[in-house]
Short mmCIF file of C-alpha atoms and ligand atoms in Angstrom, two decimals:
data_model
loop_
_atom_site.label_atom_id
_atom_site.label_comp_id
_atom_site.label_asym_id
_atom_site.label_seq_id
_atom_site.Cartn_x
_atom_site.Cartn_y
_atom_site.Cartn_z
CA UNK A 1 139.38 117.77 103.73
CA UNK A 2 137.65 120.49 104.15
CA UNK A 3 139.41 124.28 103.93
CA UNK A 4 138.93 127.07 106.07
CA UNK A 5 138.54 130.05 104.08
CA UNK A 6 138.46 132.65 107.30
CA UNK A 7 138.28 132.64 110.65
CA UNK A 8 137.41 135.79 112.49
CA UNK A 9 136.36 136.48 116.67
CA UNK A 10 133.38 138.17 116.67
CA UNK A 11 132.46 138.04 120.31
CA UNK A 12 134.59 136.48 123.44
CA UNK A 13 135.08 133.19 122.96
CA UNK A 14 132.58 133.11 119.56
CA UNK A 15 134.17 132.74 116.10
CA UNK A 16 132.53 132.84 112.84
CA UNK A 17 134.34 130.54 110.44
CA UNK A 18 133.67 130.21 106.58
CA UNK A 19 134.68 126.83 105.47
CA UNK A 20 134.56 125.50 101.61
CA UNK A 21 131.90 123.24 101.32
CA UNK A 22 130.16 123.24 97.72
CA UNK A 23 127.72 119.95 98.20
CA UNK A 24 126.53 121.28 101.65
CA UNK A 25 126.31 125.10 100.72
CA UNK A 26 123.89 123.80 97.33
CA UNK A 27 121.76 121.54 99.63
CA UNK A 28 121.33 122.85 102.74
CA UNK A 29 118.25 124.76 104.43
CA UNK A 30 118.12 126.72 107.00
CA UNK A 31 117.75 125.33 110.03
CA UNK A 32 120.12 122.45 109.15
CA UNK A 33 123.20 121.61 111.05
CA UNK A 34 127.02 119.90 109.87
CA UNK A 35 129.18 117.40 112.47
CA UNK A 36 132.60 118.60 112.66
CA UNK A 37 135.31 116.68 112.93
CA UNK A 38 138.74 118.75 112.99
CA UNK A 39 141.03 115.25 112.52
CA UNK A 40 141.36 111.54 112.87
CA UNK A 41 140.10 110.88 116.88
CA UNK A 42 138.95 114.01 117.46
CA UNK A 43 134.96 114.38 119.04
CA UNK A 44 132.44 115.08 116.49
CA UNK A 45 131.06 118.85 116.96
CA UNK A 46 127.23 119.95 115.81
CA UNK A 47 127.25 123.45 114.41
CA UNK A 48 124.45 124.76 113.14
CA UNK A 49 124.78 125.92 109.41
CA UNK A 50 124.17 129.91 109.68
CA UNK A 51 124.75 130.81 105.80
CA UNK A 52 125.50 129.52 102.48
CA UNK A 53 126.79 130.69 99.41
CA UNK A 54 125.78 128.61 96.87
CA UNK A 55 127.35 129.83 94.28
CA UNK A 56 130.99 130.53 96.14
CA UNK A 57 130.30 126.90 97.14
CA UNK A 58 130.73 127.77 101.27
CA UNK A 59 129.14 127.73 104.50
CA UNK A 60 129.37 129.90 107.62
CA UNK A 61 129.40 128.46 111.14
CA UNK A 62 129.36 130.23 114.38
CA UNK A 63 131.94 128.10 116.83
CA UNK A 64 131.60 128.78 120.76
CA UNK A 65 135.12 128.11 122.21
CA UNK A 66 133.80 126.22 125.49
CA UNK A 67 135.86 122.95 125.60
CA UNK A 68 139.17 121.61 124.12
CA UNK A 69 137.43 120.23 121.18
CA UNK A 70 135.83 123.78 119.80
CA UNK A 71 139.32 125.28 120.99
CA UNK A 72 140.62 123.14 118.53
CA UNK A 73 138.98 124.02 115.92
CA UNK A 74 138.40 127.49 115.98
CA UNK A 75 142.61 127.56 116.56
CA UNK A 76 142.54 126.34 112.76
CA UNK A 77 143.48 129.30 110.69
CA UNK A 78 142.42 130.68 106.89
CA UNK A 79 144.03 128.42 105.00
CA UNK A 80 144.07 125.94 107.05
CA UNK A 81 141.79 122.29 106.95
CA UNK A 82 139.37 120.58 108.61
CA UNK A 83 139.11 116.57 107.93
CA UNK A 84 135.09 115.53 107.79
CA UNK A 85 132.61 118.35 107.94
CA UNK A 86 129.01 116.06 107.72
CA UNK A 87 125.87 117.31 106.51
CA UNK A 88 123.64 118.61 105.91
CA UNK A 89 121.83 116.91 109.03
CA UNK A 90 118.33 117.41 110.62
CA UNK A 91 114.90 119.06 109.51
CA UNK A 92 115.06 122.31 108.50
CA UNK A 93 112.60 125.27 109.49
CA UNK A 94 109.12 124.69 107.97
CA UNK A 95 109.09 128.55 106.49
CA UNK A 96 106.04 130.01 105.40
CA UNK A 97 104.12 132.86 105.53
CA UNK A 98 102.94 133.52 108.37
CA UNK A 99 102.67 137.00 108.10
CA UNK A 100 103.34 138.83 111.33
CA UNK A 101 106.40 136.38 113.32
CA UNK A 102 108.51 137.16 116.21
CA UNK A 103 111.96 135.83 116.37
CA UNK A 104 113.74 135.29 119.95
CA UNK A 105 116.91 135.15 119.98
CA UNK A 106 119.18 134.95 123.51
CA UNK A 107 122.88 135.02 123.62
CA UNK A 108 124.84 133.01 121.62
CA UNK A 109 121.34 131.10 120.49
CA UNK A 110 121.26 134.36 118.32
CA UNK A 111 123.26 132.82 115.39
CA UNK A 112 121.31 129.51 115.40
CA UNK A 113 118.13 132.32 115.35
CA UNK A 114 120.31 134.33 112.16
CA UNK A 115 119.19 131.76 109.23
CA UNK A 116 115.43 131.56 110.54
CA UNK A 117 115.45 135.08 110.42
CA UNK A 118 116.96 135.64 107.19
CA UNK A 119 114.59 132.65 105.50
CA UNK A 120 111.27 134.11 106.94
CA UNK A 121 112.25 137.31 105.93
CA UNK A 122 112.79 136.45 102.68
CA UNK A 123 109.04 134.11 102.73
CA UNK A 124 107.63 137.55 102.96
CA UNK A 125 106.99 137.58 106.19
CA UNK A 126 106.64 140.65 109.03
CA UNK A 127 109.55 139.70 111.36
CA UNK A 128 110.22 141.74 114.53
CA UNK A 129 113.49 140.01 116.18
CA UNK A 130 114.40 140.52 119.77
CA UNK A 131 117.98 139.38 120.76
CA UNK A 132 119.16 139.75 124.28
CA UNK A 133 122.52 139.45 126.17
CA UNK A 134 123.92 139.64 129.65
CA UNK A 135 125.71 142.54 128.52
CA UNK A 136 126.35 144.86 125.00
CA UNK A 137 129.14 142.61 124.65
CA UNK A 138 127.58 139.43 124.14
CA UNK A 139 125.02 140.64 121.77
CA UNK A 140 125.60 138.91 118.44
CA UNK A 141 124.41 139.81 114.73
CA UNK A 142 123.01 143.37 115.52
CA UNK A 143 124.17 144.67 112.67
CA UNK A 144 122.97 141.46 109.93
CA UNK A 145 119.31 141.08 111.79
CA UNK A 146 118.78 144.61 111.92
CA UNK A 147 117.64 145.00 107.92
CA UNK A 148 116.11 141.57 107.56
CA UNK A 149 113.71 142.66 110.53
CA UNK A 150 110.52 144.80 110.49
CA UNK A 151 111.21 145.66 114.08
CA UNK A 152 114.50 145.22 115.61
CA UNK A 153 114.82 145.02 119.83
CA UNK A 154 117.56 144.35 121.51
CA UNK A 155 117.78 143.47 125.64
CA UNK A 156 120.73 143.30 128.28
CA UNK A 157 120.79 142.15 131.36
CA UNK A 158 122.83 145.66 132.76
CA UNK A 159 121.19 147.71 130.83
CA UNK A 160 124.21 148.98 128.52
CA UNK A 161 122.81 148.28 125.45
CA UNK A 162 118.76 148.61 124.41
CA UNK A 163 116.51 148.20 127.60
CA UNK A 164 117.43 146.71 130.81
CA UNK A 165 116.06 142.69 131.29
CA UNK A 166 115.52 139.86 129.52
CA UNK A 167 114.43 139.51 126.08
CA UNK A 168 111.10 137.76 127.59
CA UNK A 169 109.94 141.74 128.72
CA UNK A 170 109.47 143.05 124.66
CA UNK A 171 107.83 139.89 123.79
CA UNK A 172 104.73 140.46 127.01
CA UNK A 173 104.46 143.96 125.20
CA UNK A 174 103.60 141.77 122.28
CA UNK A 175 101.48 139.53 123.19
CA UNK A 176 99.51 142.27 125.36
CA UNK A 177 98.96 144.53 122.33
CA UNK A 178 96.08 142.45 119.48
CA UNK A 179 97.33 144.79 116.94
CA UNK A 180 100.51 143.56 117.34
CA UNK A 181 100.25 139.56 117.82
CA UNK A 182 102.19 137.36 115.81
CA UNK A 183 101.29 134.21 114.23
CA UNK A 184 104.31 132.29 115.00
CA UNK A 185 107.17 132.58 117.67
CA UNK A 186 110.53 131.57 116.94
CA UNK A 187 112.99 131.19 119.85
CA UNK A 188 116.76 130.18 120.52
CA UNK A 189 118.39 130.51 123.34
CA UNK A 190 118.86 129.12 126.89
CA UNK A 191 116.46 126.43 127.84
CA UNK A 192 114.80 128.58 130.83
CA UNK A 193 114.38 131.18 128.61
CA UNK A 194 112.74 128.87 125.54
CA UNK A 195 110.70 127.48 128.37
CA UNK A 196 109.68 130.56 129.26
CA UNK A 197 108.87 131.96 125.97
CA UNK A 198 106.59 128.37 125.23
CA UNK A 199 104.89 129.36 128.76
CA UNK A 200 104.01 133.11 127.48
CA UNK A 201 102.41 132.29 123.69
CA UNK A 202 100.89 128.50 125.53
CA UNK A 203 97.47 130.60 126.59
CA UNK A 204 97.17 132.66 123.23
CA UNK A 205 97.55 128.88 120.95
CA UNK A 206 100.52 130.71 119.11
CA UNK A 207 102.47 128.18 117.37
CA UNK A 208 106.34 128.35 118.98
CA UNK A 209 109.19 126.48 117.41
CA UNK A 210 112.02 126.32 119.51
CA UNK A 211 115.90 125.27 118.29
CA UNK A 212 116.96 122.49 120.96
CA UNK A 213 120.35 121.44 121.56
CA UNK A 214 120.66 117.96 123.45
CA UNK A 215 124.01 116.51 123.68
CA UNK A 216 124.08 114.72 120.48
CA UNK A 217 127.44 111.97 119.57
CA UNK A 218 126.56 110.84 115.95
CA UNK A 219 123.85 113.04 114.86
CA UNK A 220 122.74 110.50 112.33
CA UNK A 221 119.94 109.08 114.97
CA UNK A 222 122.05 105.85 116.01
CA UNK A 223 123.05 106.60 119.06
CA UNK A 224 120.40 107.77 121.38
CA UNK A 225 122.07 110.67 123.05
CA UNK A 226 120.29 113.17 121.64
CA UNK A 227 117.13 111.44 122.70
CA UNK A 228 114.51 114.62 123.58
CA UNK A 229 110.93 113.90 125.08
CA UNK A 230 108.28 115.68 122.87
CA UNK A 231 104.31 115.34 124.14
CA UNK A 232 103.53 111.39 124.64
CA UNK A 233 106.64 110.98 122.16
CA UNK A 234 110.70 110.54 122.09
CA UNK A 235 112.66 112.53 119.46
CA UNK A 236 115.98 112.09 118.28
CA UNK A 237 116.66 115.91 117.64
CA UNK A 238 119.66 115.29 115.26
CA UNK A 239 116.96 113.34 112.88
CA UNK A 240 113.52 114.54 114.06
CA UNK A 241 114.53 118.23 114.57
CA UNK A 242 116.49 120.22 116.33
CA UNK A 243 112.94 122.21 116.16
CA UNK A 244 110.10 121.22 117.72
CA UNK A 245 106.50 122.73 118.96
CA UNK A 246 107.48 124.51 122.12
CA UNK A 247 104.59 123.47 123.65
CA UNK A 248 105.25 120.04 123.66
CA UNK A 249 108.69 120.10 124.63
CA UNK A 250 109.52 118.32 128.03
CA UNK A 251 112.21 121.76 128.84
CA UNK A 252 112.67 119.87 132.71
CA UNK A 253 113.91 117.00 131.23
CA UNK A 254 116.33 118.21 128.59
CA UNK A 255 117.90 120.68 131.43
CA UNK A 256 118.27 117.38 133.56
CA UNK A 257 120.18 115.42 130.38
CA UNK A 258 122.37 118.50 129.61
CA UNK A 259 123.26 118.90 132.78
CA UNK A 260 123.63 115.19 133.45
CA UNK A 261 127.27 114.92 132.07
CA UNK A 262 128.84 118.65 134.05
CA UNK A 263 131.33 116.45 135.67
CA UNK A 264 132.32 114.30 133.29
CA UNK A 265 132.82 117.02 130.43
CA UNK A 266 134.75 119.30 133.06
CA UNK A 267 137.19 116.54 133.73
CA UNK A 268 137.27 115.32 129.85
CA UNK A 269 138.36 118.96 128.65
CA UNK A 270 140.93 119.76 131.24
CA UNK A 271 142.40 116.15 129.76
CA UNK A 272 141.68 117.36 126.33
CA UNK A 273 140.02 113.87 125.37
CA UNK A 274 136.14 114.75 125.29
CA UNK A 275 134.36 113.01 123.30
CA UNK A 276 131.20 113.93 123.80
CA UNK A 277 129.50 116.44 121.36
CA UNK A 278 126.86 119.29 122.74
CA UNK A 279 125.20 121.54 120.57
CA UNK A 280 127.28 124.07 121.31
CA UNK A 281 126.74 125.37 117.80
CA UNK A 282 125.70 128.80 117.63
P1 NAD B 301 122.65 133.68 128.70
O1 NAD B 301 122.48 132.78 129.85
O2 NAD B 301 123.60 134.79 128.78
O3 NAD B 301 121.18 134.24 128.32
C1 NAD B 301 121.00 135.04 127.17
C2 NAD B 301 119.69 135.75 127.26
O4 NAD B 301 118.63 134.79 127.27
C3 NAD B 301 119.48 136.57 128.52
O5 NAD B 301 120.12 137.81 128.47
C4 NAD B 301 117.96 136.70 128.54
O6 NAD B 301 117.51 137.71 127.69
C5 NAD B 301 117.53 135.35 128.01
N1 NAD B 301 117.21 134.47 129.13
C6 NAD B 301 118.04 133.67 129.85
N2 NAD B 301 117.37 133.05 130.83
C7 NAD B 301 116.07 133.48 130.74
C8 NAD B 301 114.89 133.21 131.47
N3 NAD B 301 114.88 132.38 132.53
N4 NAD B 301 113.76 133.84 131.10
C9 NAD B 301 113.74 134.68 130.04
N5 NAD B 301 114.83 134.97 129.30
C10 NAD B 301 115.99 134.38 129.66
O7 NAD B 301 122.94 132.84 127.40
P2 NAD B 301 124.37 132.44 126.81
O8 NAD B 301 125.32 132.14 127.92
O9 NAD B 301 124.82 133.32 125.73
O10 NAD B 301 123.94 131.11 126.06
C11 NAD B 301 124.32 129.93 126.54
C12 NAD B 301 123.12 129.02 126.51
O11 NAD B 301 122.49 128.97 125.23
C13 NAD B 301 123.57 127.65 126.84
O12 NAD B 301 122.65 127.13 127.77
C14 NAD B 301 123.48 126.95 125.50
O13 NAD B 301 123.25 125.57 125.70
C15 NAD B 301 122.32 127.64 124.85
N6 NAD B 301 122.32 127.51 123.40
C16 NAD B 301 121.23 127.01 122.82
C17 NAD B 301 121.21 126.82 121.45
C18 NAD B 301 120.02 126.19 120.83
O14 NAD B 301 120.12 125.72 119.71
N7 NAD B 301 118.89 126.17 121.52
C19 NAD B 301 122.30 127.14 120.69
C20 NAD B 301 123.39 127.70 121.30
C21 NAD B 301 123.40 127.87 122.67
FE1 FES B 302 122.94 110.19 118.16
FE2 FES B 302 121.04 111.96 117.67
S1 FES B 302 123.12 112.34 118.10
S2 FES B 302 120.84 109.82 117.89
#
């Protein structure tokens, strides 16, 4: 069992939860991801380790409330327990120093961005961030990103908070400006807009690593549902990522398989029994 040591909404529908977890909070990197599993029967939920502290022997995770399942979980109060919490699972980020980095972040893909972030800027590295939102209020992490970052930008969709559009605009002013280009590109976020970032750095050769999230069931690579299609090759992304080279990510085919189960999820929450896990991990 695994205790809950707060629980606190940051955004609608987005809670960041600090659970006791000594042997994952000493191992992890960033990058790596836990499977949640609130009780006995209950679907098994990827979240995407944000933080650690080591020494206070705990981990942070960001929970999007978007079925019955993360409902669950982010109902359980301080104090309260949850009964397997797995990990840590997956590659980390390869961090080095790159020198001059840009870090993507878009909506709620912003708190899988937060560790990469905080790990390149602690490698040394020049890291301008850019984290967009359809609106201020779903613009996560301002305030932790903004002193680990060089250059701090922020988008929205209507305009009320930084400049009006997607985060995609500050990152052409980039990439149009040599004094300015960065040696890696780090993006999380919706899949049109990670495709669209991979499309924008594919004619400069700037190395992209994107943070997928498949639908993944086990996350310990048995089960195949997680299965992503990467160049000539197929990746399990619970094992083999979740990052990958942007540029050989097949972004068509993982909106077809995320898509590919709408129905069946929509009628598995309203009965509360879905057992299905997506990456809804923040
Ligand atoms: P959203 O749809 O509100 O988009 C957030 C921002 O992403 C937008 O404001 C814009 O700046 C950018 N964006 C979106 N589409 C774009 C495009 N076509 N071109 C350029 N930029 C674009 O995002 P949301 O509702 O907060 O996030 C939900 C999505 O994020 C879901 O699809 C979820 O699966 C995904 N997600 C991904 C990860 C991951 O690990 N990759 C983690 C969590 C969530
Ligand atoms: Fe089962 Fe990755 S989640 S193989």
């Amino acid at each position: 069992m695994f205790n809950v040591i707060s629980n606190e909404i940051i955004a609608e529908n987005l809670h960041k939860m600090v659970v006791s977890a000594p042997r994952i909070a000493h191992a992890r990197k960033p990058g790596q991801f836990v499977m949640v599993r609130l009780d006995q029967g209950e679907e098994r939920i990827p979240l995407t380790i944000s933080d650690a502290d080591s020494a206070a022997g705990t981990i942070t995770l960001f929970i999007q409330a978007v079925g019955a399942s993360t409902r669950n979980i982010v109902a359980t109060p301080a104090g309260g327990f949850i009964r397997d919490v797995a990990g840590p699972l997956g590659k980390g980020t390869r961090i080095i120093n790159w020198g001059r980095v840009v870090c993507i972040g878009g909506g709620v893909g912003t708190a899988v961005l937060f560790p990469m972030v905080k790990a390149l800027a602690e490698a040394g590295n020049q890291v301008t961030t850019i984290i967009g939102g359809r609106s201020g209020n779903f613009i996560l992490l301002a305030a932790e990103l903004t002193p680990l970052s060089d250059t701090f930008l922020v988008t929205t969709e209507d305009g009320s908070l930084g400049t009006k559009g997607f985060v995609t605009a500050p990152l052409a002013d980039i990439l149009a400006d040599p004094a300015r280009i960065p040696r890696a590109v780090f993006a999380v976020g919706p899949v049109p807009m990670m495709k669209a970032v991979a499309e924008m750095t594919r004619p400069q050769g700037i190395e992209t690593i994107v943070s997928l999230n498949p639908i993944m069931i086990d996350g310990t690579g048995m089960c195949g549902g997680c299965r992503v299609q990467i160049g000539a090759e197929t990746k399990f992304a619970c094992v083999d990522g979740p990052e990958f080279d942007a540029h050989q990510v097949d972004f068509d085919g993982l909106s077809d398989r995320l898509t590919s189960y709408h129905t069946e999820e929509a009628g598995m929450h309203a009965a509360a029994e879905c057992k299905i896990g997506r990456n809804v991990s923040v």
